[in-house]
Short mmCIF file of C-alpha atoms in Angstrom, two decimals:
data_model
loop_
_atom_site.label_atom_id
_atom_site.label_comp_id
_atom_site.label_asym_id
_atom_site.label_seq_id
_atom_site.Cartn_x
_atom_site.Cartn_y
_atom_site.Cartn_z
CA MET H 1 10.27 -45.04 -27.10
CA ASN H 2 13.99 -45.36 -26.42
CA GLY H 3 15.73 -44.76 -23.15
CA THR H 4 18.43 -42.04 -22.99
CA ASP H 5 21.25 -44.54 -22.96
CA ASP H 6 19.85 -46.43 -25.98
CA VAL H 7 19.60 -43.19 -27.94
CA GLU H 8 23.16 -42.20 -27.04
CA LYS H 9 24.33 -45.64 -28.01
CA ALA H 10 22.47 -45.43 -31.32
CA VAL H 11 23.96 -41.99 -32.09
CA THR H 12 27.47 -43.27 -31.21
CA ALA H 13 27.03 -46.31 -33.39
CA ALA H 14 25.64 -44.18 -36.22
CA PHE H 15 28.60 -41.84 -35.83
CA HIS H 16 31.06 -44.65 -36.49
CA GLU H 17 28.98 -46.11 -39.26
CA GLU H 18 27.66 -43.07 -41.03
CA TRP H 19 29.85 -40.02 -40.41
CA GLY H 20 31.92 -40.55 -43.55
CA GLN H 21 28.85 -41.17 -45.66
CA VAL H 22 27.09 -38.02 -44.38
CA VAL H 23 30.13 -35.81 -45.04
CA ALA H 24 30.76 -37.43 -48.42
CA THR H 25 27.17 -36.81 -49.53
CA VAL H 26 27.17 -33.16 -48.47
CA ILE H 27 30.51 -32.53 -50.27
CA GLY H 28 29.00 -34.21 -53.32
CA ALA H 29 26.02 -31.85 -53.15
CA THR H 30 27.79 -28.62 -52.35
CA GLY H 31 31.50 -29.02 -53.05
CA ASP H 32 32.17 -27.38 -49.73
CA TRP H 33 34.25 -29.45 -47.28
CA ASP H 34 33.95 -27.14 -44.29
CA LEU H 35 30.22 -26.79 -44.78
CA ALA H 36 29.94 -30.57 -44.98
CA GLU H 37 31.68 -31.08 -41.66
CA GLU H 38 29.56 -28.40 -39.97
CA CYS H 39 26.33 -29.86 -41.31
CA ALA H 40 27.29 -33.43 -40.33
CA GLN H 41 28.05 -32.18 -36.84
CA HIS H 42 24.69 -30.42 -36.81
CA ALA H 43 22.86 -33.59 -37.91
CA PHE H 44 24.44 -35.68 -35.17
CA THR H 45 23.69 -33.09 -32.50
CA ARG H 46 20.12 -32.85 -33.67
CA ALA H 47 19.79 -36.61 -33.72
CA LEU H 48 20.34 -36.76 -29.95
CA ASP H 49 17.31 -34.49 -29.36
CA ARG H 50 15.03 -35.79 -32.05
CA TRP H 51 15.66 -39.45 -31.55
CA ARG H 52 14.93 -39.04 -27.85
CA ARG H 53 11.61 -37.46 -28.71
CA ASP H 54 10.58 -39.52 -31.74
CA GLY H 55 12.57 -42.71 -31.33
CA VAL H 56 15.56 -43.93 -33.41
CA PRO H 57 14.61 -43.92 -37.09
CA ARG H 58 14.53 -47.16 -38.99
CA ARG H 59 17.44 -46.06 -41.17
CA PRO H 60 19.60 -43.72 -39.04
CA GLY H 61 22.06 -43.17 -41.88
CA ALA H 62 19.40 -41.92 -44.27
CA TRP H 63 17.93 -39.66 -41.54
CA LEU H 64 21.34 -38.16 -40.78
CA THR H 65 22.28 -37.67 -44.44
CA THR H 66 18.97 -36.00 -45.25
CA THR H 67 19.19 -33.72 -42.20
CA ALA H 68 22.78 -32.71 -43.01
CA ARG H 69 22.06 -32.13 -46.68
CA ASN H 70 18.95 -30.09 -46.01
CA ARG H 71 20.93 -28.00 -43.55
CA ALA H 72 23.62 -27.46 -46.17
CA LEU H 73 21.15 -26.43 -48.84
CA ASP H 74 19.51 -24.08 -46.31
CA VAL H 75 22.81 -22.41 -45.43
CA ARG H 76 23.55 -22.15 -49.15
CA ARG H 77 20.21 -20.61 -49.94
CA ARG H 78 20.55 -18.04 -47.20
CA ALA H 79 24.08 -17.20 -48.28
CA ALA H 80 22.88 -16.91 -51.87
CA VAL H 81 20.10 -14.53 -50.91
CA GLU H 82 22.47 -12.44 -48.82
CA ALA H 83 25.25 -12.31 -51.34
CA ALA H 84 22.93 -12.38 -54.36
CA LYS H 85 25.64 -14.26 -56.07
CA VAL H 86 27.19 -17.38 -54.71
CA ARG H 87 30.29 -18.87 -56.16
CA ASP H 88 29.47 -21.96 -58.04
CA ALA H 89 30.30 -25.29 -56.49
CA ALA H 90 32.96 -25.51 -59.19
CA VAL H 91 35.00 -28.57 -59.81
CA LEU H 92 34.18 -30.39 -56.60
CA ALA H 93 30.47 -30.65 -57.38
CA ARG H 94 31.06 -31.93 -60.88
CA HIS H 95 29.62 -35.38 -61.38
CA GLU H 96 30.76 -37.89 -63.93
CA ASP H 97 27.21 -38.72 -64.95
CA PRO H 98 25.60 -35.81 -66.73
CA HIS H 99 22.12 -37.22 -66.00
CA GLU H 100 22.76 -37.26 -62.33
CA ASP H 101 21.31 -34.30 -60.39
CA PRO H 102 24.14 -33.00 -58.20
CA HIS H 103 21.62 -32.32 -55.44
CA GLU H 104 20.56 -35.96 -55.36
CA PRO H 105 23.85 -37.75 -54.96
CA ALA H 106 24.09 -41.47 -54.93
CA GLY H 107 24.55 -43.22 -51.60
CA GLU H 108 21.66 -41.71 -49.68
CA ASP H 109 19.47 -44.70 -50.27
CA GLU H 110 20.73 -48.00 -48.87
CA SER H 111 19.95 -49.60 -52.19
CA GLY H 112 21.92 -46.98 -54.13
CA VAL H 113 25.55 -47.31 -55.14
CA PRO H 114 27.42 -46.42 -51.97
CA ASP H 115 30.25 -44.64 -53.80
CA ASP H 116 30.19 -41.29 -52.03
CA ARG H 117 32.56 -42.43 -49.33
CA LEU H 118 34.79 -43.89 -51.98
CA ARG H 119 34.96 -40.53 -53.76
CA LEU H 120 35.77 -38.89 -50.44
CA LEU H 121 38.49 -41.44 -49.65
CA PHE H 122 40.16 -41.15 -53.04
CA THR H 123 40.09 -37.35 -52.84
CA CYS H 124 41.53 -37.35 -49.30
CA CYS H 125 44.33 -39.63 -50.49
CA HIS H 126 45.13 -37.72 -53.67
CA PRO H 127 48.87 -37.82 -54.39
CA ALA H 128 48.96 -34.02 -54.79
CA LEU H 129 48.51 -33.82 -50.98
CA SER H 130 51.31 -34.58 -48.60
CA LEU H 131 51.15 -37.94 -46.85
CA ASP H 132 50.58 -36.24 -43.46
CA ALA H 133 47.70 -34.23 -44.92
CA ARG H 134 46.15 -37.34 -46.50
CA VAL H 135 46.14 -39.19 -43.20
CA ALA H 136 44.76 -36.23 -41.25
CA LEU H 137 42.10 -35.45 -43.79
CA THR H 138 40.95 -39.07 -43.95
CA LEU H 139 40.61 -39.23 -40.16
CA ARG H 140 38.76 -35.90 -40.02
CA THR H 141 36.34 -36.18 -42.90
CA LEU H 142 35.84 -39.94 -43.23
CA ALA H 143 36.29 -41.22 -39.70
CA GLY H 144 34.93 -38.12 -37.91
CA LEU H 145 37.84 -37.70 -35.47
CA THR H 146 38.14 -34.15 -34.13
CA THR H 147 41.18 -32.05 -34.82
CA PRO H 148 42.41 -32.30 -31.17
CA GLU H 149 42.01 -36.10 -31.31
CA ILE H 150 44.06 -36.31 -34.52
CA ALA H 151 46.69 -33.95 -33.12
CA ARG H 152 47.01 -36.15 -30.00
CA ALA H 153 47.24 -39.32 -32.06
CA PHE H 154 50.13 -37.92 -34.12
CA LEU H 155 51.74 -36.07 -31.21
CA VAL H 156 51.71 -32.66 -32.90
CA PRO H 157 50.32 -29.41 -31.45
CA GLU H 158 46.64 -28.84 -32.14
CA ALA H 159 47.33 -25.62 -34.01
CA THR H 160 49.70 -27.48 -36.34
CA MET H 161 47.09 -30.13 -37.08
CA ALA H 162 44.38 -27.50 -37.62
CA GLN H 163 46.68 -25.68 -40.05
CA ARG H 164 47.43 -28.92 -41.89
CA LEU H 165 43.74 -29.63 -42.37
CA VAL H 166 42.94 -26.08 -43.49
CA ARG H 167 45.79 -26.15 -45.98
CA ALA H 168 44.74 -29.52 -47.40
CA LYS H 169 41.13 -28.47 -47.88
CA ARG H 170 42.26 -25.20 -49.48
CA LYS H 171 44.48 -27.06 -51.91
CA ILE H 172 41.67 -29.43 -52.87
CA ARG H 173 39.49 -26.42 -53.69
CA ASP H 174 42.05 -24.06 -55.24
CA ALA H 175 44.15 -26.55 -57.20
CA GLY H 176 41.08 -28.29 -58.56
CA ILE H 177 41.57 -31.78 -57.11
CA PRO H 178 38.55 -33.63 -58.49
CA TYR H 179 35.99 -35.18 -56.12
CA ARG H 180 35.64 -38.56 -57.68
CA VAL H 181 36.72 -42.16 -57.92
CA PRO H 182 39.59 -41.97 -60.41
CA PRO H 183 39.04 -43.29 -63.94
CA ALA H 184 40.23 -46.81 -64.79
CA HIS H 185 43.72 -45.81 -66.01
CA LEU H 186 44.50 -44.11 -62.68
CA LEU H 187 42.63 -46.49 -60.40
CA PRO H 188 45.31 -49.15 -59.63
CA GLU H 189 47.93 -46.53 -58.74
CA ARG H 190 45.50 -44.45 -56.69
CA THR H 191 44.11 -47.47 -54.90
CA THR H 192 47.63 -48.30 -53.81
CA GLY H 193 47.86 -44.78 -52.39
CA VAL H 194 44.60 -45.20 -50.47
CA LEU H 195 45.73 -48.56 -49.07
CA ALA H 196 49.00 -47.00 -47.95
CA VAL H 197 47.12 -44.36 -45.94
CA VAL H 198 44.95 -46.95 -44.24
CA TYR H 199 47.96 -49.12 -43.51
CA LEU H 200 49.91 -46.24 -42.10
CA LEU H 201 46.98 -45.31 -39.88
CA PHE H 202 46.90 -48.83 -38.47
CA ASN H 203 50.64 -48.95 -37.88
CA GLU H 204 50.51 -45.57 -36.22
CA GLY H 205 48.00 -47.03 -33.81
CA TYR H 206 49.66 -50.44 -33.43
CA ALA H 207 53.15 -49.32 -32.48
CA ALA H 208 53.44 -45.64 -31.67
CA ALA H 209 56.79 -44.30 -32.79
CA SER H 210 57.12 -42.39 -29.53
CA GLY H 211 55.11 -41.70 -26.43
CA THR H 212 54.07 -43.99 -23.68
CA ASP H 213 51.11 -45.97 -25.09
CA LEU H 214 52.33 -48.78 -27.28
CA VAL H 215 48.90 -49.33 -28.77
CA ARG H 216 46.58 -46.48 -29.63
CA THR H 217 43.46 -48.53 -29.96
CA ASP H 218 41.35 -45.84 -31.65
CA LEU H 219 43.61 -45.52 -34.69
CA CYS H 220 43.65 -49.30 -35.16
CA ALA H 221 39.93 -49.51 -34.96
CA GLU H 222 39.49 -46.65 -37.44
CA ALA H 223 41.92 -48.27 -39.86
CA VAL H 224 40.06 -51.59 -39.67
CA ARG H 225 36.75 -49.77 -40.24
CA LEU H 226 38.12 -47.93 -43.26
CA ALA H 227 39.58 -51.15 -44.66
CA ARG H 228 36.15 -52.76 -44.27
CA VAL H 229 34.53 -49.92 -46.17
CA LEU H 230 37.11 -50.25 -48.94
CA ALA H 231 36.67 -54.03 -49.12
CA ARG H 232 32.90 -53.57 -49.42
CA LEU H 233 33.29 -50.95 -52.13
CA LEU H 234 36.11 -52.59 -54.10
CA PRO H 235 35.39 -56.31 -53.57
CA ASP H 236 37.27 -57.38 -56.72
CA GLU H 237 40.63 -55.90 -55.71
CA PRO H 238 42.70 -58.69 -54.10
CA GLU H 239 45.09 -56.20 -52.48
CA VAL H 240 42.18 -54.43 -50.76
CA LEU H 241 41.04 -57.78 -49.33
CA GLY H 242 44.70 -58.54 -48.51
CA LEU H 243 45.02 -55.33 -46.52
CA LEU H 244 41.82 -55.99 -44.58
CA ALA H 245 43.02 -59.53 -43.86
CA LEU H 246 46.42 -58.23 -42.74
CA LEU H 247 44.88 -55.68 -40.35
CA LEU H 248 42.44 -58.24 -38.89
CA LEU H 249 45.23 -60.75 -38.32
CA HIS H 250 47.42 -58.17 -36.61
CA ASP H 251 44.48 -56.76 -34.68
CA ALA H 252 43.58 -60.21 -33.36
CA ARG H 253 46.85 -60.21 -31.35
CA ARG H 254 46.59 -56.59 -30.21
CA GLY H 255 45.39 -57.32 -26.70
CA THR H 256 48.33 -59.66 -26.00
CA ARG H 257 51.14 -57.43 -27.26
CA VAL H 258 51.46 -55.62 -23.96
CA ASP H 259 51.04 -56.99 -20.48
CA ALA H 260 48.97 -55.59 -17.58
CA ILE H 261 51.61 -52.95 -16.70
CA GLY H 262 52.11 -51.91 -20.32
CA ASP H 263 55.27 -53.88 -21.09
CA LEU H 264 55.92 -55.34 -24.51
CA VAL H 265 55.33 -59.08 -24.94
CA THR H 266 57.12 -60.72 -27.90
CA LEU H 267 55.23 -62.89 -30.33
CA GLU H 268 56.69 -66.10 -28.93
CA ASP H 269 55.64 -65.19 -25.37
CA GLN H 270 52.16 -64.02 -26.19
CA ASP H 271 49.18 -65.90 -24.73
CA ARG H 272 47.80 -67.52 -27.86
CA SER H 273 44.60 -68.55 -26.13
CA ALA H 274 43.80 -64.83 -25.67
CA TRP H 275 44.05 -64.08 -29.43
CA ASP H 276 40.78 -63.11 -31.07
CA ARG H 277 39.80 -66.35 -32.83
CA ALA H 278 36.95 -64.73 -34.81
CA GLY H 279 39.28 -62.04 -36.16
CA ILE H 280 41.89 -64.66 -37.17
CA ASP H 281 39.26 -66.78 -38.91
CA GLU H 282 37.85 -63.83 -40.75
CA GLY H 283 41.30 -62.62 -41.78
CA ALA H 284 42.37 -66.07 -42.95
CA ALA H 285 39.18 -66.53 -44.98
CA LEU H 286 39.55 -63.10 -46.60
CA LEU H 287 43.15 -63.89 -47.46
CA GLU H 288 42.19 -67.19 -49.04
CA GLY H 289 39.55 -65.45 -51.15
CA ALA H 290 42.07 -62.82 -52.25
CA LEU H 291 44.80 -65.31 -53.13
CA ARG H 292 42.36 -67.34 -55.22
CA ARG H 293 42.19 -64.41 -57.64
CA GLY H 294 45.79 -65.11 -58.63
CA ARG H 295 47.06 -61.50 -58.38
CA PRO H 296 49.25 -61.52 -55.30
CA GLY H 297 50.70 -58.23 -53.98
CA PRO H 298 52.54 -56.91 -50.93
CA TYR H 299 49.48 -56.80 -48.64
CA GLN H 300 48.41 -60.33 -49.46
CA ILE H 301 51.98 -61.57 -48.86
CA GLN H 302 52.17 -59.74 -45.53
CA ALA H 303 48.78 -61.14 -44.58
CA ALA H 304 50.01 -64.62 -45.46
CA ILE H 305 52.99 -64.07 -43.12
CA ALA H 306 50.65 -62.87 -40.38
CA ALA H 307 48.48 -65.96 -40.97
CA CYS H 308 51.48 -68.25 -40.55
CA HIS H 309 52.00 -66.71 -37.10
CA THR H 310 48.44 -66.61 -35.96
CA THR H 311 47.51 -70.10 -37.09
CA ALA H 312 50.49 -71.81 -35.43
CA ALA H 313 49.27 -73.63 -32.31
CA THR H 314 52.43 -72.77 -30.37
CA ALA H 315 55.43 -70.52 -31.00
CA ASP H 316 57.59 -73.60 -31.61
CA ALA H 317 55.16 -74.84 -34.25
CA THR H 318 55.62 -71.70 -36.36
CA ASP H 319 56.70 -72.59 -39.90
CA TRP H 320 59.67 -70.26 -40.14
CA ALA H 321 60.88 -71.68 -43.47
CA ASP H 322 57.53 -70.78 -44.98
CA ILE H 323 57.69 -67.29 -43.46
CA ALA H 324 61.27 -66.77 -44.71
CA GLY H 325 60.11 -67.78 -48.20
CA LEU H 326 57.23 -65.28 -48.07
CA TYR H 327 59.59 -62.50 -46.99
CA GLY H 328 61.80 -63.42 -49.93
CA GLU H 329 58.78 -63.04 -52.19
CA LEU H 330 57.92 -59.70 -50.50
CA GLU H 331 61.50 -58.47 -50.89
CA ARG H 332 61.37 -59.09 -54.63
CA ARG H 333 58.36 -56.75 -54.80
CA VAL H 334 59.25 -54.25 -52.09
CA PRO H 335 63.04 -54.30 -51.72
CA SER H 336 63.10 -52.06 -48.64
CA ALA H 337 65.56 -52.36 -45.76
CA THR H 338 62.70 -53.07 -43.33
CA VAL H 339 61.52 -56.05 -45.37
CA ARG H 340 65.07 -57.34 -45.59
CA LEU H 341 65.45 -56.97 -41.82
CA ASN H 342 62.26 -58.97 -41.24
CA ARG H 343 63.53 -61.63 -43.62
CA ALA H 344 66.75 -61.81 -41.63
CA VAL H 345 64.72 -62.54 -38.48
CA ALA H 346 62.74 -65.28 -40.27
CA VAL H 347 65.87 -66.81 -41.81
CA GLY H 348 67.54 -66.70 -38.37
CA MET H 349 64.65 -68.73 -36.98
CA ALA H 350 64.48 -71.16 -39.91
CA GLU H 351 68.17 -71.79 -40.55
CA GLY H 352 69.81 -70.70 -37.28
CA PRO H 353 71.07 -67.37 -35.89
CA ASP H 354 74.25 -67.33 -38.01
CA ALA H 355 72.29 -67.22 -41.27
CA GLY H 356 70.25 -64.31 -39.84
CA LEU H 357 73.37 -62.51 -38.68
CA ALA H 358 74.85 -62.73 -42.18
CA LEU H 359 71.82 -60.87 -43.61
CA VAL H 360 71.84 -58.32 -40.78
CA GLY H 361 75.56 -57.75 -41.47
CA GLU H 362 74.79 -56.92 -45.10
CA LEU H 363 72.29 -54.25 -44.02
CA GLU H 364 74.76 -52.77 -41.55
CA ARG H 365 77.54 -52.58 -44.15
CA GLU H 366 75.17 -50.67 -46.42
CA GLY H 367 74.36 -48.22 -43.61
CA ALA H 368 70.63 -49.09 -43.83
CA LEU H 369 68.09 -47.79 -41.33
CA PRO H 370 70.59 -45.53 -39.54
CA ASP H 371 68.01 -43.96 -37.23
CA SER H 372 66.05 -47.09 -36.33
CA HIS H 373 66.52 -49.15 -33.20
CA LEU H 374 65.22 -52.21 -35.03
CA LEU H 375 68.48 -53.12 -36.78
CA PRO H 376 70.71 -53.19 -33.63
CA ALA H 377 67.83 -54.80 -31.66
CA THR H 378 67.56 -57.57 -34.21
CA HIS H 379 71.33 -58.04 -34.25
CA ALA H 380 71.25 -58.27 -30.46
CA ASP H 381 68.44 -60.83 -30.48
CA LEU H 382 70.25 -63.02 -33.01
CA LEU H 383 73.43 -62.94 -30.87
CA ARG H 384 71.32 -63.79 -27.81
CA ARG H 385 69.87 -66.82 -29.62
CA ALA H 386 73.38 -67.77 -30.80
CA GLY H 387 74.48 -67.93 -27.16
CA ARG H 388 76.71 -64.83 -27.27
CA PRO H 389 75.21 -62.78 -24.38
CA ALA H 390 78.08 -60.33 -23.91
CA GLU H 391 77.98 -59.19 -27.52
CA ALA H 392 74.17 -59.22 -27.43
CA ALA H 393 74.16 -56.87 -24.42
CA ALA H 394 76.35 -54.44 -26.30
CA TRP H 395 74.00 -54.41 -29.30
CA TYR H 396 70.98 -53.93 -27.04
CA GLY H 397 72.81 -50.90 -25.73
CA ARG H 398 73.07 -49.45 -29.27
CA ALA H 399 69.34 -50.14 -29.84
CA LEU H 400 68.51 -48.27 -26.59
CA GLU H 401 70.26 -45.19 -27.87
CA LEU H 402 67.77 -45.03 -30.76
CA VAL H 403 64.43 -46.27 -29.37
CA GLY H 404 61.63 -43.74 -28.87
CA ASN H 405 58.74 -45.77 -27.50
CA GLU H 406 58.71 -46.25 -23.72
CA ALA H 407 57.36 -49.81 -23.68
CA GLU H 408 60.02 -50.89 -26.22
CA ARG H 409 62.70 -49.14 -24.17
CA ARG H 410 61.72 -51.12 -21.07
CA PHE H 411 61.71 -54.32 -23.08
CA LEU H 412 65.21 -53.73 -24.52
CA THR H 413 66.52 -52.71 -21.10
CA ARG H 414 65.19 -55.93 -19.61
CA ARG H 415 66.79 -58.01 -22.38
CA ALA H 416 70.12 -56.26 -22.03
CA GLU H 417 70.15 -56.93 -18.27
CA GLU H 418 69.26 -60.60 -18.79
CA CYS H 419 72.15 -60.96 -21.22
CA ARG H 420 74.60 -59.22 -18.91
CA SER H 421 73.65 -61.46 -15.99
CA ALA H 422 73.72 -64.61 -18.17
CA HIS H 423 77.21 -63.65 -19.24
CA ARG H 424 78.26 -63.04 -15.62
CA THR H 425 76.87 -66.30 -14.25
CA ALA H 426 77.85 -68.91 -16.76
CA GLY H 427 78.17 -67.54 -20.25
CA GLN H 428 74.91 -69.38 -20.94
CA PRO H 429 72.42 -68.28 -23.59
CA CYS H 430 69.74 -66.10 -22.05
CA MET R 1 40.61 -24.24 -64.84
CA ARG R 2 43.80 -22.62 -66.01
CA TYR R 3 47.20 -23.86 -64.84
CA VAL R 4 50.69 -22.58 -65.44
CA PHE R 5 53.44 -25.12 -65.91
CA LEU R 6 56.71 -23.81 -64.57
CA LEU R 7 59.28 -25.64 -66.59
CA CYS R 8 62.34 -26.40 -64.54
CA ALA R 9 65.42 -27.75 -66.31
CA PRO R 10 68.93 -28.55 -65.07
CA ASP R 11 70.69 -26.19 -67.50
CA GLY R 12 68.04 -23.49 -67.40
CA GLY R 13 68.03 -23.24 -71.16
CA ALA R 14 64.97 -23.94 -73.26
CA GLU R 15 65.77 -25.90 -76.36
CA ILE R 16 62.28 -27.39 -76.19
CA ALA R 17 59.54 -26.33 -78.56
CA PRO R 18 56.83 -24.33 -76.85
CA GLY R 19 54.08 -26.65 -75.64
CA THR R 20 51.27 -24.18 -76.12
CA PRO R 21 50.79 -20.93 -78.03
CA ALA R 22 50.53 -19.22 -74.66
CA GLY R 23 53.90 -20.57 -73.53
CA VAL R 24 57.25 -18.83 -73.50
CA ARG R 25 60.79 -20.20 -73.45
CA LEU R 26 63.57 -18.40 -71.64
CA ARG R 27 67.25 -17.92 -72.47
CA PRO R 28 69.65 -19.77 -70.10
CA ALA R 29 69.91 -18.79 -66.46
CA ASP R 30 73.37 -17.27 -66.94
CA CYS R 31 71.61 -14.45 -68.80
CA ALA R 32 69.41 -13.73 -65.75
CA THR R 33 69.70 -10.61 -63.62
CA THR R 34 67.87 -10.39 -60.32
CA VAL R 35 66.51 -7.19 -58.83
CA ARG R 36 65.50 -6.61 -55.24
CA THR R 37 64.50 -3.34 -53.67
CA ARG R 38 65.04 -2.91 -49.91
CA GLY R 39 63.85 0.43 -48.73
CA SER R 40 65.27 2.97 -51.11
CA GLU R 41 68.06 0.71 -52.16
CA VAL R 42 67.97 -1.19 -55.41
CA LEU R 43 70.02 -4.40 -55.34
CA VAL R 44 70.98 -5.85 -58.68
CA SER R 45 72.76 -9.16 -58.89
CA ASP R 46 73.97 -11.48 -61.63
CA GLY R 47 72.15 -14.75 -62.02
CA PRO R 48 68.74 -16.29 -61.21
CA PHE R 49 66.97 -15.74 -57.85
CA THR R 50 67.37 -19.39 -56.89
CA ALA R 51 70.82 -20.92 -56.68
CA GLY R 52 70.08 -24.55 -57.33
CA GLN R 53 70.54 -27.34 -59.83
CA GLU R 54 67.38 -26.51 -61.76
CA TYR R 55 66.24 -23.20 -63.14
CA VAL R 56 63.01 -21.97 -64.61
CA ALA R 57 63.37 -22.48 -68.37
CA GLY R 58 59.95 -21.40 -69.46
CA PHE R 59 56.23 -21.30 -68.83
CA ASP R 60 53.22 -22.95 -70.41
CA LEU R 61 49.65 -21.97 -69.82
CA VAL R 62 47.16 -24.81 -70.10
CA GLU R 63 43.43 -25.22 -69.73
CA ALA R 64 42.31 -28.41 -67.90
CA ALA R 65 39.10 -29.70 -66.33
CA ASP R 66 40.81 -30.44 -63.04
CA LEU R 67 44.17 -31.18 -61.43
CA ASP R 68 44.19 -34.79 -62.64
CA GLU R 69 43.96 -33.63 -66.24
CA ALA R 70 46.62 -31.02 -65.65
CA LEU R 71 48.90 -33.59 -64.03
CA ASP R 72 48.40 -35.88 -66.95
CA LEU R 73 49.43 -33.14 -69.40
CA ALA R 74 52.44 -32.27 -67.23
CA ALA R 75 53.55 -35.93 -67.10
CA ARG R 76 53.62 -36.00 -70.90
CA HIS R 77 55.55 -32.72 -71.16
CA PRO R 78 59.12 -33.25 -72.47
CA VAL R 79 60.55 -31.16 -69.64
CA ALA R 80 59.10 -33.59 -67.05
CA ALA R 81 61.61 -36.19 -68.23
CA ALA R 82 64.62 -33.85 -68.30
CA GLY R 83 63.83 -31.74 -65.26
CA ALA R 84 60.57 -31.02 -63.51
CA VAL R 85 57.24 -29.37 -64.20
CA GLU R 86 55.62 -27.42 -61.37
CA VAL R 87 51.86 -27.22 -61.86
CA ARG R 88 50.24 -24.13 -60.36
CA PRO R 89 46.63 -23.09 -60.63
CA VAL R 90 46.08 -19.56 -61.96
CA LEU R 91 44.58 -17.07 -59.56
CA GLU R 92 41.78 -15.74 -61.73
CA PRO R 93 40.85 -12.03 -61.39
CA ASP R 94 37.32 -12.81 -60.09
CA GLU R 95 38.57 -15.12 -57.27
#
């Protein structure tokens, strides 16, 4: 017999582990997304009672899936009796395998092919849905976050988020978005789309664009969990492993990115002894395995950059030339202004501030990233390192006009003041 | 499922062969006349209802298993290269 706390813990753990699987299975059986969410909720509520009475089942996931699915079939039967005619599950319930009974979907048994969550993930991330909708739908159906939680995480009103979710589910149903893992010819492109959603989720949690919390831990944790599911389900895709490695390597530093009062701590000032060694080791090992496959991509390259940082014993020991080279490689594949800006930082560290300033100057002449504080902040930092504090202070000022996040604002303010006082006292680098 | 492809082309003309027997091609947008009724007033104006760079040049009706199949057909439609193809599911009478 379990104590109350143990049961609650078991239900919470099962929620993180199994919610997506339960929802995915019920959608597979009924084609009804709303019903699937309701029935999953029902199963978890019921688990609290039943598990207290009967003990936690040996396979909580199977118990929850069966309970939710039975509930769904019950609701369906009653609706069918009442309405005499129930609309067929239509496209969503269609299965690729004609021998497969749609009411016995794969994934219920631990030994079965666990592809239900994969179907769900690919459907949530279908390119016919807006990016906002993909992210929200993934968090709701796969990660089990509530609508108010998702609304809070993305700083939009609850009604807006609810509307976004309703619209997305309606489009899946009415436009006939298939509930499946895409066929081989679509898979690479669609996998890229799924990875982008998971990456965005992590970034959203890692550095909030606005608001007062720099790190929204829950979103990071959900993104890592989803990346783990993906890596388990698509173990032969090096970019999937690369993404998981990247997230783990970033996540290992999460606790040291802000100090006790919530202020930003730069990479070079972070307490390296407080980094999560196990996360770094796991990320580095995953990256190695991915790179061995000989199909590098943007996530593997970014993970390699993260690994350069996290495996350096001290900030001074960082191999900036290596990092600059990797950014060059990344820029060839993803020639975005953000990548070029990061390369400018690395080149500035490897070859001196003037080399970095030259690259930053190119971006400025092109009018790149006009709304981002990152370009003027980088310009300021390079000037600071070059021993030109008065000019640096001016550029920090421009960055401050654009920054949205409170912790970053305080950081830039502090730097600007340091530069001004350095200039006043001796014209020394600050 | 049935989908309609709204064929949008920069010039609004339809020099493209019909994609399906159920498709139609339209004369250029400068032949269009737009009618709106507001209360008892009938407003007639010269030109298409949207004033943009691309105009509806025709329609195709296709049958596809799901949206992926429809998108695949749309991607191979000649108009997709010259302009754009809007894919819209048909609201069937029994829905």
